[in-house]
mmCIF file of C-alpha atoms in Angstrom:
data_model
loop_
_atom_site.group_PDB
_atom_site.id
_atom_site.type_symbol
_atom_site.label_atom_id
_atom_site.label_comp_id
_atom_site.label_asym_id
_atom_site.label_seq_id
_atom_site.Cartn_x
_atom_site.Cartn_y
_atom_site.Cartn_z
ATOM 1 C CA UNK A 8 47.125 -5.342 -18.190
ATOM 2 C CA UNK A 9 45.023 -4.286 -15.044
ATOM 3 C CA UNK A 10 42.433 -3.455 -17.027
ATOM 4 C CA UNK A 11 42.066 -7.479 -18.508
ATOM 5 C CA UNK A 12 42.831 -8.851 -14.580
ATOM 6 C CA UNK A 13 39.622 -6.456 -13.252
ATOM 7 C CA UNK A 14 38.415 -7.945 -16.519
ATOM 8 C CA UNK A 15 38.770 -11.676 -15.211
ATOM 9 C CA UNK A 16 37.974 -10.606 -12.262
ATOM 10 C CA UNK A 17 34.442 -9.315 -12.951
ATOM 11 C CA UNK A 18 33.941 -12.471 -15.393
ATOM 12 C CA UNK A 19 34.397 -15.215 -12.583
ATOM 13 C CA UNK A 20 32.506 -13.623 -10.103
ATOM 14 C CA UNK A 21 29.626 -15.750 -8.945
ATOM 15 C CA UNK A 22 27.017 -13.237 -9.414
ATOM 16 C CA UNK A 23 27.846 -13.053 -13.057
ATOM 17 C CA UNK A 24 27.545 -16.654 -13.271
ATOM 18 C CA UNK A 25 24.577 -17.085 -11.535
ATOM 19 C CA UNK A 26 22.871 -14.148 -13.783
ATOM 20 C CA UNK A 27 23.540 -16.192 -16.802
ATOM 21 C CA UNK A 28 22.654 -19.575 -15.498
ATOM 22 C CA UNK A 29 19.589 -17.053 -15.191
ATOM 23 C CA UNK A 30 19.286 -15.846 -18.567
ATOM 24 C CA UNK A 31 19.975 -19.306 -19.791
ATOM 25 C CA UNK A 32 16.920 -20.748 -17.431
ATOM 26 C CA UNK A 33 14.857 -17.946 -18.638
ATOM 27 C CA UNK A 34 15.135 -18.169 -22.540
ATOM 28 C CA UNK A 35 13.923 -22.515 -22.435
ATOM 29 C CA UNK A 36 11.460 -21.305 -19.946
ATOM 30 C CA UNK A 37 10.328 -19.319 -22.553
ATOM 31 C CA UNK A 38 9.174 -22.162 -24.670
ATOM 32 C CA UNK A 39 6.955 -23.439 -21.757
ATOM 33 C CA UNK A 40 5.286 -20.502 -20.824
ATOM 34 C CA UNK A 41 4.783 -19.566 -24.819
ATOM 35 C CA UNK A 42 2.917 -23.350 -24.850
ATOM 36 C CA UNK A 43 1.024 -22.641 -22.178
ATOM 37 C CA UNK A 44 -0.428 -19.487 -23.738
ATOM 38 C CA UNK A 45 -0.821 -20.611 -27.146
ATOM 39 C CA UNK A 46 -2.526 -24.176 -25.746
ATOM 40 C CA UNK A 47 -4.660 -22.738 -23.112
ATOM 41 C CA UNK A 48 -4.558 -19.432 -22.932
ATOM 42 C CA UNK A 49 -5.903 -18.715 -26.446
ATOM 43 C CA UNK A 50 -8.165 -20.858 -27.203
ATOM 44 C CA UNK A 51 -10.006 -19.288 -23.826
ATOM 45 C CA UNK A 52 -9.737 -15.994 -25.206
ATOM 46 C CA UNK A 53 -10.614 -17.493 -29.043
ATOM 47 C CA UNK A 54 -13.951 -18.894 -26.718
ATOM 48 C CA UNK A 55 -14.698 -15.408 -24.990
ATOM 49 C CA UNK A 56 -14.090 -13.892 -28.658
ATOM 50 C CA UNK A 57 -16.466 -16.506 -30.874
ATOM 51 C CA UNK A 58 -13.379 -16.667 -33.619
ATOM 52 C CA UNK A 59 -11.030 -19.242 -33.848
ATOM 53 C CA UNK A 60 -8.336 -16.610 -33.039
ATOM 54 C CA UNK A 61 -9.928 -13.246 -31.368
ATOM 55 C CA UNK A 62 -8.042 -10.304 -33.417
ATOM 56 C CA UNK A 63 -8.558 -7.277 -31.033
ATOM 57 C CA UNK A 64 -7.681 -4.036 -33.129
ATOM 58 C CA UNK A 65 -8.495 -0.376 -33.238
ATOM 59 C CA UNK A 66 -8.780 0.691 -36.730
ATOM 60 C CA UNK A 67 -6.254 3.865 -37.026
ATOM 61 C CA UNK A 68 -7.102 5.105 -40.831
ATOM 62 C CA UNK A 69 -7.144 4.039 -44.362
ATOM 63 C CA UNK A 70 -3.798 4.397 -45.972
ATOM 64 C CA UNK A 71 -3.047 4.407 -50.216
ATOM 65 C CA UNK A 72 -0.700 2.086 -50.999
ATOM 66 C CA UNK A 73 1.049 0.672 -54.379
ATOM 67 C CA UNK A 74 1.880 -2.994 -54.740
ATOM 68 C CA UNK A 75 3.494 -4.502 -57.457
ATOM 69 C CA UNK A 76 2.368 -8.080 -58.664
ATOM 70 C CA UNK A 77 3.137 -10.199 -61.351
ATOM 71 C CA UNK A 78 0.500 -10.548 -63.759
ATOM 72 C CA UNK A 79 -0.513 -13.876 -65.986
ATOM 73 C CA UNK A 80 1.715 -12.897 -68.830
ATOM 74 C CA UNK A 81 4.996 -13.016 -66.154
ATOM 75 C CA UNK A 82 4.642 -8.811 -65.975
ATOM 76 C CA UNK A 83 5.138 -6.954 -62.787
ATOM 77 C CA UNK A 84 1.932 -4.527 -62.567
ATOM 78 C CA UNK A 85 1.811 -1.810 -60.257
ATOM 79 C CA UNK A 86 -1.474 -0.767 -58.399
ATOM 80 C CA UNK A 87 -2.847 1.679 -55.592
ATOM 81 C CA UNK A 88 -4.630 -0.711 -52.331
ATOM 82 C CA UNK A 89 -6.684 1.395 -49.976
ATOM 83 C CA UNK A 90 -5.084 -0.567 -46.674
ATOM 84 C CA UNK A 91 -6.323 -0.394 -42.901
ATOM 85 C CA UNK A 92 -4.218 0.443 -40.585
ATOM 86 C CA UNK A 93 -4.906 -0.629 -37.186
ATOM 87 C CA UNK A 94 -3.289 -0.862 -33.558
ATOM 88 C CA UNK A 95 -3.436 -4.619 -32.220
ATOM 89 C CA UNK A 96 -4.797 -4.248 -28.748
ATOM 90 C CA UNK A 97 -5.127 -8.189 -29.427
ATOM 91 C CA UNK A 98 -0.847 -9.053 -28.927
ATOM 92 C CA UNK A 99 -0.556 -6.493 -26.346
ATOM 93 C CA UNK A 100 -2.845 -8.330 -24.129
ATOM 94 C CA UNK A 101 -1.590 -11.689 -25.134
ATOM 95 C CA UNK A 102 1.806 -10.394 -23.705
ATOM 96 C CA UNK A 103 0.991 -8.870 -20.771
ATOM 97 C CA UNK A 104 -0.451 -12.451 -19.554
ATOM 98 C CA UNK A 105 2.416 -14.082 -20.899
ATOM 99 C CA UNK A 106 4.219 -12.144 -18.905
ATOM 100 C CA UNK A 107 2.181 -12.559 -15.505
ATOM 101 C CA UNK A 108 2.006 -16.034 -15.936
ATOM 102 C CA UNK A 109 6.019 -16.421 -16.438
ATOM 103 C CA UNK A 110 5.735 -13.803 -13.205
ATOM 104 C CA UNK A 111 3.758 -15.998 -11.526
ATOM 105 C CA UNK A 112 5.504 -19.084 -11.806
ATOM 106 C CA UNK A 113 8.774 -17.368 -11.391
ATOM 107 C CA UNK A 114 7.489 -16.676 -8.040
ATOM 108 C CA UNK A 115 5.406 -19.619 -6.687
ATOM 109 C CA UNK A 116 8.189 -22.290 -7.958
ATOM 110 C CA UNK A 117 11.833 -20.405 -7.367
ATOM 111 C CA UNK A 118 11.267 -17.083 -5.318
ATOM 112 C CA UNK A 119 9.375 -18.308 -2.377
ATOM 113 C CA UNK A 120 10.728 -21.887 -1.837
ATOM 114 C CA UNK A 121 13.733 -20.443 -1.572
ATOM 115 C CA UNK A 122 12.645 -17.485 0.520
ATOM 116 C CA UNK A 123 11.645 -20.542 3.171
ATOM 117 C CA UNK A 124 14.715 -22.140 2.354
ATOM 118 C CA UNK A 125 16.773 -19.044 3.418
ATOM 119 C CA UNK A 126 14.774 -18.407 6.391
ATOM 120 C CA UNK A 127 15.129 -22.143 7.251
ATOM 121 C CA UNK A 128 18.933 -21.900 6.856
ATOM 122 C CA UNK A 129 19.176 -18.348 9.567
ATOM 123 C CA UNK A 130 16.598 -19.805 12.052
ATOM 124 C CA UNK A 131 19.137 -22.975 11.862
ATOM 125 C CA UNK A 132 22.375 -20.556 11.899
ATOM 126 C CA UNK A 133 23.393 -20.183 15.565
ATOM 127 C CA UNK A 134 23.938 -16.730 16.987
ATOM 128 C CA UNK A 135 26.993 -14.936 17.126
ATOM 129 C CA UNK A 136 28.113 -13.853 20.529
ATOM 130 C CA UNK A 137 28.733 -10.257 20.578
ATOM 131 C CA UNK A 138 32.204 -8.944 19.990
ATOM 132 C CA UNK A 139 34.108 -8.160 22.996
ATOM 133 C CA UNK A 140 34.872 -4.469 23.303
ATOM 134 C CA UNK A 141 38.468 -3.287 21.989
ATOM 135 C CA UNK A 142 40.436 -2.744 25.385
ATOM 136 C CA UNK A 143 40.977 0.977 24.581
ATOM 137 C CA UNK A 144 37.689 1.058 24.115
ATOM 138 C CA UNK A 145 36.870 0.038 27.624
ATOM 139 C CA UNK A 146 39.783 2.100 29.313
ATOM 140 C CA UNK A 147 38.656 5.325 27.633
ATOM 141 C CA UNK A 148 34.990 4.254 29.325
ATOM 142 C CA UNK A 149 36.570 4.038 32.831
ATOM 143 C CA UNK A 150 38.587 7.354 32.095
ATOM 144 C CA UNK A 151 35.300 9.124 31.463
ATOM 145 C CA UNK A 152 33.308 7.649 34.155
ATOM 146 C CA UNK A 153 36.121 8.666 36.484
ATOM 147 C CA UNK A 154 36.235 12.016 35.210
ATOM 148 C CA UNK A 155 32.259 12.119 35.820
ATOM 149 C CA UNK A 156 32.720 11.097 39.657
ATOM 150 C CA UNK A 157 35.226 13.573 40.803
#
């Protein structure tokens, strides 16, 4: 039973709440940024490439491989391919600047308003007077100093 109350415990804490309000924020944010790249983005790079869609790959080796088909008579046919295979460079850099521009606007829209916001909010916060000193505190002072004098 303590085990299920820490349980509840950790579950309604705010900072579990407000990290899946995050995740949640995130994932449709997602769709935007994935727009952005596939409406802008890309067709810059397609531009900078000459294709309609620049595939950037580095050719690894040649690799035998058998396929099976079905042939005009309704037969499956097995045959060797000689296929290429190849690292794409071309989605790896397509992520990265997904990822800077979600980065970006991350921080220019949510991170630094609020940064402002929260220094806004302390310059506004009055100070809090210091906290008198505990009276033993201050009699063990004058016992010392006392002790210093004689």
């Amino acid at each position: 039973m303590k085990t299920l109350d820490e349980f509840k415990k950790f579950i309604l804490k705010g900072n579990v709440i407000d990290l899946s309000t995050g995740v949640i924020i995130g994932a449709a944010f997602t769709s935007i940024v994935t727009a952005f790249t596939k409406g802008i983005v890309e067709p810059l790079l397609a531009l900078a490439g000459g294709g309609p869609q620049p595939k950037l790959t580095i050719p690894i080796m040649h690799k035998l491989v058998e396929v099976t088909e079905k042939n005009e008579a309704g037969q499956n046919v097995t045959h060797t391919v000689n296929k290429l295979i190849e690292l794409d460079i071309g989605s790896i850099i397509g992520a990265i600047i997904s990822f800077l521009i979600t980065a970006a606007i991350v921080f220019f829209v949510i991170v630094k308003p609020m940064n402002k916001l929260m220094a806004l909010a302390d310059r506004n916060k009055p100070e809090e007077a210091p906290s008198p000193e505990p009276a033993d505190i201050k009699l063990l002072t004058e016992i010392r100093d006392l002790l210093k004098n004689k």
